[in-house]
Coordinates of C-alpha atoms in Angstrom, one line a residue:
M210 CA 155.5 66.3 77.3
A211 CA 157.1 68.4 80.0
K212 CA 156.5 67.5 83.6
K213 CA 154.1 69.9 85.3
K214 CA 155.6 71.9 88.1
R215 CA 154.1 71.2 91.5
L216 CA 152.7 74.2 93.3
F217 CA 152.6 74.7 97.1
P218 CA 150.0 76.5 99.3
G219 CA 150.8 79.7 101.1
I220 CA 149.7 83.2 101.9
G221 CA 148.9 85.0 98.7
A222 CA 148.6 81.9 96.5
K223 CA 145.9 82.2 93.8
C224 CA 143.6 79.1 93.5
T225 CA 140.5 77.9 91.7
I226 CA 137.7 76.2 93.6
L227 CA 134.2 75.0 92.7
T228 CA 132.0 77.6 94.2
R229 CA 129.5 75.1 95.7
F230 CA 132.3 73.8 98.0
M231 CA 132.9 77.3 99.6
K232 CA 131.5 77.9 103.1
P233 CA 129.6 80.0 104.1
N234 CA 127.7 79.7 100.7
G235 CA 125.2 82.5 101.2
G236 CA 125.0 84.8 98.2
L237 CA 127.3 82.7 96.0
S238 CA 126.4 80.9 92.8
K239 CA 124.6 77.6 93.1
E240 CA 125.5 76.4 89.7
K241 CA 127.2 72.9 89.7
D242 CA 130.2 73.8 87.6
H243 CA 130.7 77.5 88.6
R244 CA 134.3 78.2 89.7
S245 CA 135.8 81.0 91.7
I246 CA 139.3 82.5 91.9
V247 CA 140.4 82.9 95.5
V248 CA 143.5 84.0 97.4
L249 CA 144.7 81.9 100.3
K250 CA 145.0 83.5 103.8
E251 CA 145.7 80.7 106.3
F252 CA 145.2 77.0 107.0
F253 CA 143.6 75.1 109.8
Y254 CA 142.5 71.5 110.6
E255 CA 138.9 70.4 111.0
G256 CA 139.4 67.2 112.8
H257 CA 142.1 65.5 110.7
R258 CA 141.2 67.3 107.5
L259 CA 143.4 70.1 106.2
C260 CA 141.3 73.2 105.3
F261 CA 142.1 76.7 103.9
R262 CA 140.7 80.1 104.6
F263 CA 140.6 82.5 101.7
N264 CA 138.8 85.5 100.1
L265 CA 137.6 86.0 96.6
D266 CA 140.2 87.6 94.2
G267 CA 139.4 91.3 93.8
D268 CA 136.9 91.4 96.7
D269 CA 137.3 94.8 98.3
Q270 CA 135.4 93.6 101.5
Q271 CA 137.8 90.8 102.0
K272 CA 135.1 88.4 103.2
I273 CA 136.6 85.2 104.5
Y274 CA 135.5 81.8 103.2
H275 CA 136.9 78.3 103.9
S276 CA 136.9 74.9 102.4
N277 CA 138.5 71.5 102.5
A278 CA 142.0 71.7 100.9
R279 CA 141.2 68.8 98.6
Y280 CA 138.8 71.0 96.6
V281 CA 141.3 73.8 96.1
R282 CA 143.6 73.8 93.0
I283 CA 146.6 76.1 93.2
D284 CA 147.2 78.1 90.1
S285 CA 150.1 80.3 91.3
E286 CA 152.2 80.4 94.4
G287 CA 152.9 83.3 96.7
S288 CA 156.3 84.1 98.2
I289 CA 158.4 81.1 99.3
D290 CA 158.7 82.7 102.8
D291 CA 154.8 82.7 103.0
F292 CA 154.4 78.9 102.4
F293 CA 152.2 77.3 105.0
F294 CA 154.6 74.4 105.6
E295 CA 158.4 74.3 106.2
A296 CA 158.7 71.0 104.2
D297 CA 157.2 72.8 101.2
K298 CA 159.8 75.6 101.4
K299 CA 162.6 73.0 101.3
K300 CA 161.0 71.2 98.4
R301 CA 160.7 74.5 96.4
H302 CA 164.4 75.4 97.1
D303 CA 165.5 71.9 96.1
G304 CA 163.3 71.8 93.1
D305 CA 164.6 75.1 91.8
A306 CA 168.2 73.8 92.2
I307 CA 167.3 70.6 90.3
E308 CA 165.8 72.6 87.4
K309 CA 168.8 74.9 87.2
A310 CA 171.2 71.9 87.1
E311 CA 169.0 70.1 84.5
A312 CA 169.0 73.1 82.3
I313 CA 172.8 73.1 82.4
M314 CA 173.0 69.4 81.7
S315 CA 170.5 69.5 78.8
K316 CA 173.0 71.7 76.9
K317 CA 175.6 68.9 76.8
K318 CA 175.4 66.4 74.0
E319 CA 176.5 62.8 74.0
P320 CA 179.4 62.1 71.7
A321 CA 178.9 59.9 68.6
I322 CA 181.5 57.3 69.9
K323 CA 180.5 55.8 73.2
W324 CA 182.9 55.7 76.1
K325 CA 183.5 51.9 75.8
R326 CA 185.1 52.2 72.3
S327 CA 186.5 55.7 72.7
R328 CA 190.0 57.0 72.4
A329 CA 189.6 58.7 75.8
R330 CA 189.1 55.3 77.5
Q331 CA 192.2 53.9 75.8
L332 CA 194.3 56.9 77.0
L333 CA 193.0 56.4 80.6
Y334 CA 193.8 52.7 80.5
Q335 CA 197.3 53.5 79.3
D336 CA 197.9 56.1 82.0
I337 CA 196.9 53.6 84.6
M338 CA 199.3 50.9 83.2
D339 CA 202.1 53.5 83.1
N340 CA 201.3 54.5 86.8
K341 CA 200.5 58.0 85.8
V342 CA 197.0 57.6 87.3
P343 CA 196.6 55.5 90.4
L344 CA 194.1 52.6 90.2
D345 CA 193.1 53.3 93.8
P346 CA 192.5 57.1 94.6
K347 CA 193.9 56.6 98.1
D348 CA 197.3 55.8 96.6
D349 CA 197.8 59.4 95.5
L350 CA 195.7 61.9 97.3
S351 CA 197.4 64.9 95.6
L352 CA 195.9 63.9 92.2
S353 CA 192.3 64.9 92.1
L354 CA 189.6 63.9 89.6
E355 CA 189.8 67.3 88.0
D356 CA 193.6 66.9 87.5
I357 CA 193.0 63.5 85.7
F358 CA 190.2 65.0 83.7
S359 CA 192.4 67.7 82.3
M360 CA 195.3 65.4 81.3
H361 CA 193.9 64.8 77.8
A362 CA 191.6 66.8 75.6
E363 CA 189.7 63.7 74.6
Y364 CA 188.1 63.5 78.0
A365 CA 186.3 66.8 77.7
E366 CA 183.5 65.5 75.4
Y367 CA 182.4 62.8 77.8
D368 CA 180.1 63.2 80.7
F369 CA 180.6 60.1 82.9
E370 CA 177.5 60.6 85.0
R371 CA 174.8 60.7 82.3
Q372 CA 173.8 57.1 83.0
R373 CA 173.0 58.0 86.6
E374 CA 170.9 60.9 85.5
A375 CA 168.8 58.7 83.2
T376 CA 168.3 56.1 86.0
F377 CA 167.3 58.3 88.9
Q378 CA 165.8 61.2 87.0
Y379 CA 168.0 63.6 88.9
C380 CA 171.0 65.6 87.7
P381 CA 174.4 64.1 88.8
S382 CA 175.4 66.7 91.3
W383 CA 172.0 66.3 93.1
S384 CA 171.8 62.5 92.9
R385 CA 175.3 62.0 94.2
R386 CA 174.3 63.7 97.5
K387 CA 171.0 62.0 97.7
I388 CA 172.4 58.5 97.1
W389 CA 174.8 58.7 100.0
F390 CA 172.2 60.4 102.2
W391 CA 169.9 57.4 101.8
I392 CA 172.7 54.8 102.0
N393 CA 173.5 56.2 105.5
R394 CA 169.9 56.4 106.5
I395 CA 169.2 52.8 105.4
A396 CA 172.4 51.4 106.9
A397 CA 171.5 53.0 110.2
L398 CA 168.5 50.7 110.4
Q399 CA 170.7 47.6 110.6
S400 CA 170.2 47.1 114.4
E401 CA 166.4 47.5 114.0
K402 CA 166.1 45.1 111.0
I403 CA 168.8 42.4 111.7
F404 CA 168.5 41.1 115.3
W405 CA 168.2 37.9 117.3
P406 CA 164.6 37.4 118.3
K407 CA 163.7 38.0 122.0
D408 CA 162.0 34.6 122.3
N409 CA 165.3 32.9 121.3
F410 CA 163.3 30.8 118.7
G411 CA 161.2 29.2 121.4
N412 CA 161.9 25.5 121.9
D413 CA 163.5 24.9 118.5
I414 CA 167.1 23.6 118.7
W415 CA 167.9 24.3 115.1
A416 CA 167.5 28.1 115.1
I417 CA 169.1 29.3 111.8
T418 CA 170.8 28.4 108.6
V419 CA 174.2 30.0 108.1
D420 CA 176.4 30.6 105.0
G421 CA 179.0 33.0 103.7
V422 CA 178.4 35.3 100.7
H423 CA 181.2 36.9 98.7
C424 CA 181.1 40.4 97.2
W425 CA 183.6 41.4 94.4
I426 CA 185.7 44.5 95.2
Q427 CA 188.5 46.5 93.7
E428 CA 191.9 44.9 94.3
P429 CA 193.2 46.4 97.6
T430 CA 196.7 47.6 97.8
H431 CA 199.4 45.7 99.7
Q432 CA 202.5 47.3 101.2
E433 CA 204.9 44.7 99.8
F434 CA 203.2 42.7 97.0
S435 CA 201.2 43.5 94.0
K436 CA 198.2 41.6 95.3
D437 CA 196.9 40.8 98.8
T438 CA 196.1 37.1 98.7
S439 CA 194.0 37.2 101.9
Y440 CA 191.3 38.9 99.8
F441 CA 191.2 36.3 97.1
S442 CA 187.7 35.0 96.4
H443 CA 187.4 31.6 94.8
K444 CA 183.8 32.5 93.8
Y445 CA 184.9 35.5 91.7
N446 CA 188.6 34.6 91.1
H447 CA 189.3 38.2 92.2
A448 CA 189.5 40.2 95.4
G449 CA 186.4 40.1 97.5
L450 CA 184.8 40.4 100.9
C451 CA 182.9 37.8 102.8
Y452 CA 179.8 38.3 104.9
E453 CA 178.4 35.7 107.3
L454 CA 174.6 35.5 107.1
G455 CA 172.2 33.7 109.3
I456 CA 168.5 33.2 108.3
S457 CA 165.8 32.2 110.8
K458 CA 164.6 28.7 110.2
G459 CA 161.0 29.5 111.1
S460 CA 160.5 32.9 109.5
N461 CA 161.7 34.8 106.5
R462 CA 164.1 37.0 108.4
L463 CA 167.8 37.7 108.4
V464 CA 168.7 37.6 112.0
W465 CA 172.5 37.5 111.9
M466 CA 175.0 39.4 109.7
N467 CA 178.7 39.5 110.5
G468 CA 181.5 41.1 108.4
P469 CA 183.0 42.0 106.2
F470 CA 186.0 39.7 106.3
P471 CA 188.7 39.1 103.6
A472 CA 187.3 36.6 101.2
G473 CA 190.3 34.4 101.7
K474 CA 189.2 33.6 105.2
S475 CA 187.1 30.4 105.2
D476 CA 183.5 30.2 106.4
L477 CA 184.5 27.7 109.1
K478 CA 187.1 30.1 110.6
I479 CA 184.7 33.0 110.6
F480 CA 182.1 30.8 112.4
Q481 CA 184.6 29.6 115.0
E482 CA 186.5 32.9 115.6
D483 CA 184.2 35.8 115.0
G484 CA 181.2 35.4 117.2
L485 CA 178.5 33.1 115.8
K486 CA 179.7 30.0 117.6
A487 CA 179.9 31.9 120.9
M488 CA 176.4 33.2 120.3
L489 CA 175.0 29.7 119.7
I490 CA 176.7 28.4 122.8
A491 CA 175.3 31.2 124.9
K492 CA 171.8 30.8 123.5
K493 CA 172.0 27.0 123.6
K494 CA 171.0 26.7 120.0
M495 CA 172.3 25.1 116.8
C496 CA 172.6 26.2 113.2
I497 CA 172.4 24.3 109.9
A498 CA 175.2 24.7 107.5
D499 CA 176.7 23.1 104.4
G500 CA 179.7 20.8 104.2
G501 CA 182.2 23.7 104.4
Y502 CA 181.4 24.0 108.1
A503 CA 182.2 20.3 108.9
G504 CA 184.4 19.9 112.0
S505 CA 184.5 17.8 115.1
D506 CA 185.1 20.6 117.6
H507 CA 181.7 22.3 117.0
I508 CA 179.5 19.3 116.2
H509 CA 177.1 20.3 119.0
H510 CA 176.6 23.8 117.7
C511 CA 176.6 23.5 113.9
S512 CA 174.8 20.6 112.1
T513 CA 175.9 19.7 108.6
P514 CA 174.6 17.0 106.2
N515 CA 176.1 13.6 107.1
I516 CA 175.5 9.9 106.6
H517 CA 174.0 9.5 110.1
D518 CA 171.0 11.7 109.3
S519 CA 167.7 9.9 108.8
R520 CA 165.9 10.5 105.5
P521 CA 163.4 13.1 106.9
V522 CA 166.3 15.0 108.6
R523 CA 168.4 14.8 105.4
R524 CA 165.5 16.2 103.3
F525 CA 164.8 18.9 105.9
K526 CA 168.5 20.1 105.9
A527 CA 168.6 20.1 102.1
R528 CA 165.5 22.3 101.9
A529 CA 166.8 24.7 104.5
L530 CA 170.1 25.1 102.7
K531 CA 168.5 25.5 99.3
R532 CA 166.3 28.3 100.9
H533 CA 169.4 30.0 102.1
E534 CA 171.1 29.8 98.7
K535 CA 168.0 31.3 97.1
F536 CA 168.3 34.2 99.6
N537 CA 172.0 34.7 98.6
G538 CA 170.9 34.8 95.0
L539 CA 168.3 37.5 95.7
I540 CA 171.0 39.7 97.2
K541 CA 172.9 39.6 93.9
N542 CA 169.9 41.2 92.1
F543 CA 171.5 44.5 93.2
H544 CA 174.2 45.4 90.6
S545 CA 176.5 47.0 93.2
V546 CA 176.7 43.7 95.1
D547 CA 177.0 41.3 92.2
C548 CA 179.6 43.3 90.3
R549 CA 182.9 44.9 91.3
F550 CA 182.5 47.8 93.7
R551 CA 185.0 50.6 92.9
Y552 CA 184.1 53.5 95.3
S553 CA 187.1 54.9 97.1
S554 CA 185.3 55.0 100.5
F555 CA 184.3 51.4 100.3
W556 CA 186.0 50.2 103.4
D557 CA 183.3 51.6 105.7
C558 CA 181.2 48.9 104.1
R559 CA 178.0 50.9 104.2
W560 CA 177.1 50.3 100.6
H561 CA 177.0 46.5 100.8
N562 CA 175.4 46.5 104.3
E563 CA 172.3 48.4 103.2
F564 CA 171.3 45.8 100.6
L565 CA 171.1 43.1 103.3
L566 CA 168.5 45.0 105.4

């Protein structure tokens, strides 16, 4: 069943309303189910309720009635320029663009052989191995996606963005812009969502638990060698980035996020050199971390499991660290964080940051 098109109110829009809800009601039908066809003239607010003024369709005297907007069903729109609200004008323009793009996309048919087992995929792989196509788009800016797409006739029957269309219910050209629009909007909330509390965790000495989480990325280029070992992640056995995350001990909040760093840099070095240790010293607080943070020079700022802990303390640290590992696991529910990220503009790190908010 086709999705019904949403209609917006405006001057000249024809609507249907139960006559008994029209005001003033003098001279109108009193029947319970009697309906009238009306033409909208303007809107106004009665308190916080949106209301419409209108006249009966075909009424030569143009007598004005009014009613709560909730009782009015729009049957046909007027001109877009006469819409009551600017937001509705934008929605109509955008909706028409989506319908036009969807009509074009609906004419394309999926090939019988899927991309994974196709000849086109084999040709692309061979071109990459023969250095005809760069693995990283930044390596050869002169070669555009259109140039690559025209190299072999086998590419023409595949539409590489159909999966995105099925997931988001938007055509590819529209969803591409929308995705990055919302990524930027969500990433801009980082300072409002991830922050050190103003009360500095009160009288608690152990303020947060800290751990590093790795994200798999496309192999970065190196000026001299085929691989950059500083990005090697022992968790993925591939190139990756590391983020330092700190979770409040007393509430379910991420209060510290630092990164990204090359995955080859240890959690201990990130803690010592990149801000968290200095923050804890300034705030006179301590964090709880796993054995990877063990070290004598910061024993008064980072507490790790050790043989000197009493049984209650040992159990408390274990529960706190398990809670943190569970949080790390929840992050990986997002496919773009758990699997290799391949977008060419990855290095601004907006994509990964938004899933931590």
